[in-house]
């Protein structure tokens, strides 16, 4: 049972445009969400996070939006750069298990020059 | 500064052999985690240590999997009598304090295990 779902295996955008990566979750106990970026043959790198008490968090070109009622979050990258090409994982934690991350399957983002 | 270091980067073993995977966390990090990532999937939680105490091992797939962190620093994940389904990338992560919500987990580059 996939509790964190990333329904788009891949996404391709042009350099300079916006990239929007989506993530849905089913476990209503999740209250903290993270995005990780992964290059081939490397481990995931933390990108940005959001608590369930917020609906938006911004860090430079990266913004995460959370819609609790829809159990949906999205990562916006503006403007997209070729170096952003990587696999992006959505992950979630619950208050009862503050350390265990539950990951989605990832979305491969390709930014074309 | 040094990140999470895992060794070996690649390991090939024959079915039935035992393997040991090592993780050196970021210096001073209290919390250490092991995840298993199968091909095309996201990482899946295996086990969690706070210092030398293994607080959660609910994700270990079978009793063939064993993890330890005897001195609260380096950790070893051991798999006995390996099976083909154990083939995966094994990721180690550490964080400064697992009980603090906004402390992200920092991952190593993983050990890719292939069982023939």
Short mmCIF file of C-alpha atoms in Angstrom, two decimals:
data_model
loop_
_atom_site.label_atom_id
_atom_site.label_comp_id
_atom_site.label_asym_id
_atom_site.label_seq_id
_atom_site.Cartn_x
_atom_site.Cartn_y
_atom_site.Cartn_z
CA UNK A 1 0.00 0.00 0.00
CA UNK A 2 1.72 3.14 -1.26
CA UNK A 3 1.13 5.87 1.33
CA UNK A 4 3.07 8.49 -0.65
CA UNK A 5 2.39 8.60 -4.36
CA UNK A 6 4.20 10.38 -7.14
CA UNK A 7 2.07 9.55 -10.13
CA UNK A 8 4.30 11.09 -12.78
CA UNK A 9 7.40 8.94 -13.36
CA UNK A 10 8.95 11.67 -15.49
CA UNK A 11 8.65 15.32 -16.45
CA UNK A 12 10.41 17.32 -19.15
CA UNK A 13 10.58 21.14 -19.19
CA UNK A 14 12.48 23.84 -21.00
CA UNK A 15 15.22 25.81 -19.28
CA UNK A 16 13.81 28.97 -17.71
CA UNK A 17 10.29 27.61 -17.40
CA UNK A 18 8.54 26.41 -14.26
CA UNK A 19 8.77 22.78 -13.15
CA UNK A 20 5.89 21.45 -11.04
CA UNK A 21 6.30 18.11 -9.33
CA UNK A 22 3.32 16.60 -7.57
CA UNK A 23 2.87 14.28 -4.63
CA UNK A 24 -0.22 12.77 -2.99
CA UNK A 25 -0.47 10.98 0.33
CA UNK A 26 -3.07 8.80 1.95
CA UNK A 27 -2.00 8.68 5.61
CA UNK A 28 -3.74 11.51 7.47
CA UNK A 29 -1.22 11.14 10.31
CA UNK A 30 1.56 12.58 8.15
CA UNK A 31 2.34 16.08 9.35
CA UNK A 32 5.76 16.90 7.95
CA UNK A 33 6.83 16.64 4.34
CA UNK A 34 10.19 16.80 2.60
CA UNK A 35 11.55 16.85 -0.92
CA UNK A 36 14.83 15.19 -1.79
CA UNK A 37 16.80 15.43 -5.02
CA UNK A 38 18.88 12.51 -6.29
CA UNK A 39 21.53 12.39 -8.99
CA UNK A 40 22.58 9.02 -10.46
CA UNK A 41 24.90 6.99 -8.24
CA UNK A 42 24.53 9.48 -5.39
CA UNK A 43 22.39 9.50 -2.27
CA UNK A 44 19.29 11.70 -1.93
CA UNK A 45 20.00 15.31 -0.97
CA UNK A 46 17.57 17.27 1.18
CA UNK A 47 15.96 20.13 -0.72
CA UNK A 48 13.07 21.70 1.17
CA UNK A 49 10.44 20.78 3.74
CA UNK A 50 7.08 21.93 5.06
CA UNK A 51 5.14 21.40 8.24
CA UNK A 52 1.42 20.69 8.12
CA UNK A 53 0.74 23.93 9.98
CA UNK A 54 1.85 25.84 6.88
CA UNK A 55 0.61 25.82 3.31
CA UNK A 56 3.71 27.24 1.65
CA UNK A 57 7.46 27.28 2.16
CA UNK A 58 9.92 29.01 -0.11
CA UNK A 59 13.70 28.74 -0.49
CA UNK A 60 15.19 30.56 -3.44
CA UNK A 61 13.96 28.99 -6.66
CA UNK A 62 12.14 26.23 -4.78
CA UNK A 63 8.65 26.50 -3.29
CA UNK A 64 6.61 23.74 -1.74
CA UNK A 65 2.83 24.02 -1.45
CA UNK A 66 0.71 21.88 0.85
CA UNK A 67 -3.03 21.29 0.49
CA UNK A 68 -4.01 19.30 3.56
CA UNK A 69 -7.64 18.85 2.63
CA UNK A 70 -6.63 17.29 -0.67
CA UNK A 71 -3.66 15.46 0.86
CA UNK A 72 -1.54 16.92 -1.91
CA UNK A 73 1.75 18.75 -2.11
CA UNK A 74 3.74 20.14 -4.96
CA UNK A 75 7.26 21.40 -5.57
CA UNK A 76 7.70 24.38 -7.88
CA UNK A 77 11.09 25.20 -9.39
CA UNK A 78 11.34 28.63 -11.01
CA UNK A 79 13.24 29.17 -13.21
CA UNK A 80 14.29 25.63 -14.08
CA UNK A 81 17.95 25.04 -14.90
CA UNK A 82 19.67 22.09 -16.62
CA UNK A 83 21.44 21.29 -13.33
CA UNK A 84 18.03 20.62 -11.79
CA UNK A 85 17.75 17.47 -13.90
CA UNK A 86 17.51 14.66 -11.33
CA UNK A 87 15.04 12.33 -9.62
CA UNK A 88 12.89 14.12 -7.05
CA UNK A 89 11.48 12.17 -4.11
CA UNK A 90 8.61 13.29 -1.93
CA UNK A 91 8.81 12.00 1.66
CA UNK A 92 6.60 12.26 4.73
CA UNK A 93 6.80 11.77 8.49
CA UNK A 94 4.11 11.41 11.14
CA UNK A 95 4.14 12.75 14.66
CA UNK A 96 3.95 9.26 16.04
CA UNK A 97 7.05 8.24 14.12
CA UNK A 98 9.05 11.37 13.99
CA UNK A 99 12.07 9.79 12.41
CA UNK A 100 10.80 7.28 9.86
CA UNK A 101 10.54 8.72 6.36
CA UNK A 102 8.04 7.27 3.91
CA UNK A 103 9.07 7.97 0.33
CA UNK A 104 7.28 8.10 -3.00
CA UNK A 105 8.72 6.36 -6.04
CA UNK A 106 10.22 9.55 -7.42
CA UNK A 107 9.83 11.71 -10.52
CA UNK A 108 12.63 12.09 -13.06
CA UNK A 109 12.89 15.74 -14.05
CA UNK A 110 14.71 16.63 -17.25
CA UNK A 111 15.40 20.30 -17.95
CA UNK A 112 16.29 20.86 -21.57
CA UNK A 113 18.66 23.71 -22.55
CA UNK B 1 32.78 18.90 5.90
CA UNK B 2 32.56 15.14 5.54
CA UNK B 3 29.18 13.71 4.79
CA UNK B 4 27.80 10.25 5.42
CA UNK B 5 30.25 7.67 4.12
CA UNK B 6 29.25 4.15 3.07
CA UNK B 7 31.43 1.23 2.08
CA UNK B 8 31.74 -0.67 -0.08
CA UNK B 9 30.05 1.27 -2.88
CA UNK B 10 29.37 -1.96 -4.75
CA UNK B 11 29.14 -5.50 -3.48
CA UNK B 12 28.55 -8.67 -5.46
CA UNK B 13 27.87 -11.86 -3.56
CA UNK B 14 26.67 -15.34 -4.35
CA UNK B 15 23.32 -16.47 -3.01
CA UNK B 16 23.77 -17.87 0.47
CA UNK B 17 26.80 -15.77 1.40
CA UNK B 18 26.82 -13.30 4.28
CA UNK B 19 27.54 -9.62 3.64
CA UNK B 20 28.35 -6.63 5.85
CA UNK B 21 27.74 -3.04 4.85
CA UNK B 22 29.34 -0.15 6.71
CA UNK B 23 28.11 3.36 7.44
CA UNK B 24 30.10 6.28 8.90
CA UNK B 25 27.61 9.00 9.85
CA UNK B 26 28.32 12.70 10.01
CA UNK B 27 30.42 13.37 13.10
CA UNK B 28 28.29 14.16 16.11
CA UNK B 29 25.03 12.97 14.59
CA UNK B 30 22.97 11.15 17.17
CA UNK B 31 20.47 9.49 14.86
CA UNK B 32 21.29 6.91 12.21
CA UNK B 33 18.95 5.26 9.73
CA UNK B 34 19.14 2.44 7.19
CA UNK B 35 16.94 2.34 4.11
CA UNK B 36 16.62 -0.17 1.25
CA UNK B 37 15.97 1.10 -2.27
CA UNK B 38 14.88 -1.41 -4.89
CA UNK B 39 15.15 -0.56 -8.57
CA UNK B 40 12.55 2.00 -9.61
CA UNK B 41 11.29 2.50 -6.06
CA UNK B 42 11.78 5.05 -3.33
CA UNK B 43 13.88 4.25 -0.27
CA UNK B 44 12.13 2.11 2.34
CA UNK B 45 12.88 2.36 6.04
CA UNK B 46 14.72 -0.54 7.64
CA UNK B 47 15.92 0.52 11.08
CA UNK B 48 16.77 3.47 13.34
CA UNK B 49 19.43 4.06 15.99
CA UNK B 50 19.68 6.80 18.56
CA UNK B 51 23.29 6.65 19.69
CA UNK B 52 23.94 2.93 20.25
CA UNK B 53 20.31 2.05 20.95
CA UNK B 54 18.32 0.46 18.15
CA UNK B 55 14.92 2.05 18.74
CA UNK B 56 13.09 0.70 15.73
CA UNK B 57 13.83 -2.32 13.56
CA UNK B 58 10.33 -2.79 12.23
CA UNK B 59 11.42 -2.40 8.60
CA UNK B 60 13.95 -5.22 8.57
CA UNK B 61 12.53 -7.73 6.05
CA UNK B 62 13.54 -10.90 7.89
CA UNK B 63 15.66 -12.23 10.70
CA UNK B 64 18.49 -12.58 8.18
CA UNK B 65 18.96 -8.81 8.49
CA UNK B 66 20.83 -7.47 11.49
CA UNK B 67 22.13 -3.97 12.26
CA UNK B 68 24.36 -2.69 15.01
CA UNK B 69 25.97 0.55 16.18
CA UNK B 70 27.94 -0.57 19.24
CA UNK B 71 29.70 2.71 20.06
CA UNK B 72 27.07 5.10 18.82
CA UNK B 73 29.02 6.09 15.73
CA UNK B 74 29.80 3.63 12.90
CA UNK B 75 27.00 1.23 11.99
CA UNK B 76 27.03 -2.11 10.20
CA UNK B 77 24.14 -3.72 8.38
CA UNK B 78 24.63 -7.47 8.07
CA UNK B 79 22.65 -9.77 5.81
CA UNK B 80 23.01 -13.48 6.37
CA UNK B 81 22.35 -16.21 3.79
CA UNK B 82 21.66 -13.63 1.09
CA UNK B 83 18.85 -14.17 -1.40
CA UNK B 84 18.34 -12.67 -4.84
CA UNK B 85 15.55 -10.47 -3.55
CA UNK B 86 18.10 -8.76 -1.28
CA UNK B 87 19.61 -7.09 -4.35
CA UNK B 88 19.09 -3.35 -3.87
CA UNK B 89 20.83 -0.13 -2.92
CA UNK B 90 21.24 0.18 0.83
CA UNK B 91 21.25 3.78 2.01
CA UNK B 92 22.43 5.07 5.34
CA UNK B 93 21.35 8.46 6.69
CA UNK B 94 22.13 10.46 9.81
CA UNK B 95 20.64 13.47 11.50
CA UNK B 96 21.62 15.57 14.45
CA UNK B 97 18.53 14.63 16.48
CA UNK B 98 15.71 12.42 15.30
CA UNK B 99 13.29 13.84 17.83
CA UNK B 100 13.53 17.34 16.41
CA UNK B 101 11.11 17.62 13.57
CA UNK B 102 13.02 20.00 11.36
CA UNK B 103 16.30 18.14 11.29
CA UNK B 104 16.65 16.60 7.83
CA UNK B 105 18.24 13.24 7.30
CA UNK B 106 21.50 13.39 5.34
CA UNK B 107 22.12 10.40 3.11
CA UNK B 108 25.25 8.61 2.00
CA UNK B 109 25.72 7.48 -1.60
CA UNK B 110 24.65 3.95 -0.75
CA UNK B 111 25.96 0.43 -1.29
CA UNK B 112 24.68 -1.31 -4.38
CA UNK B 113 24.30 -4.99 -3.50
CA UNK B 114 23.92 -7.58 -6.23
CA UNK B 115 23.19 -11.20 -5.34
CA UNK B 116 23.97 -13.72 -8.06
#
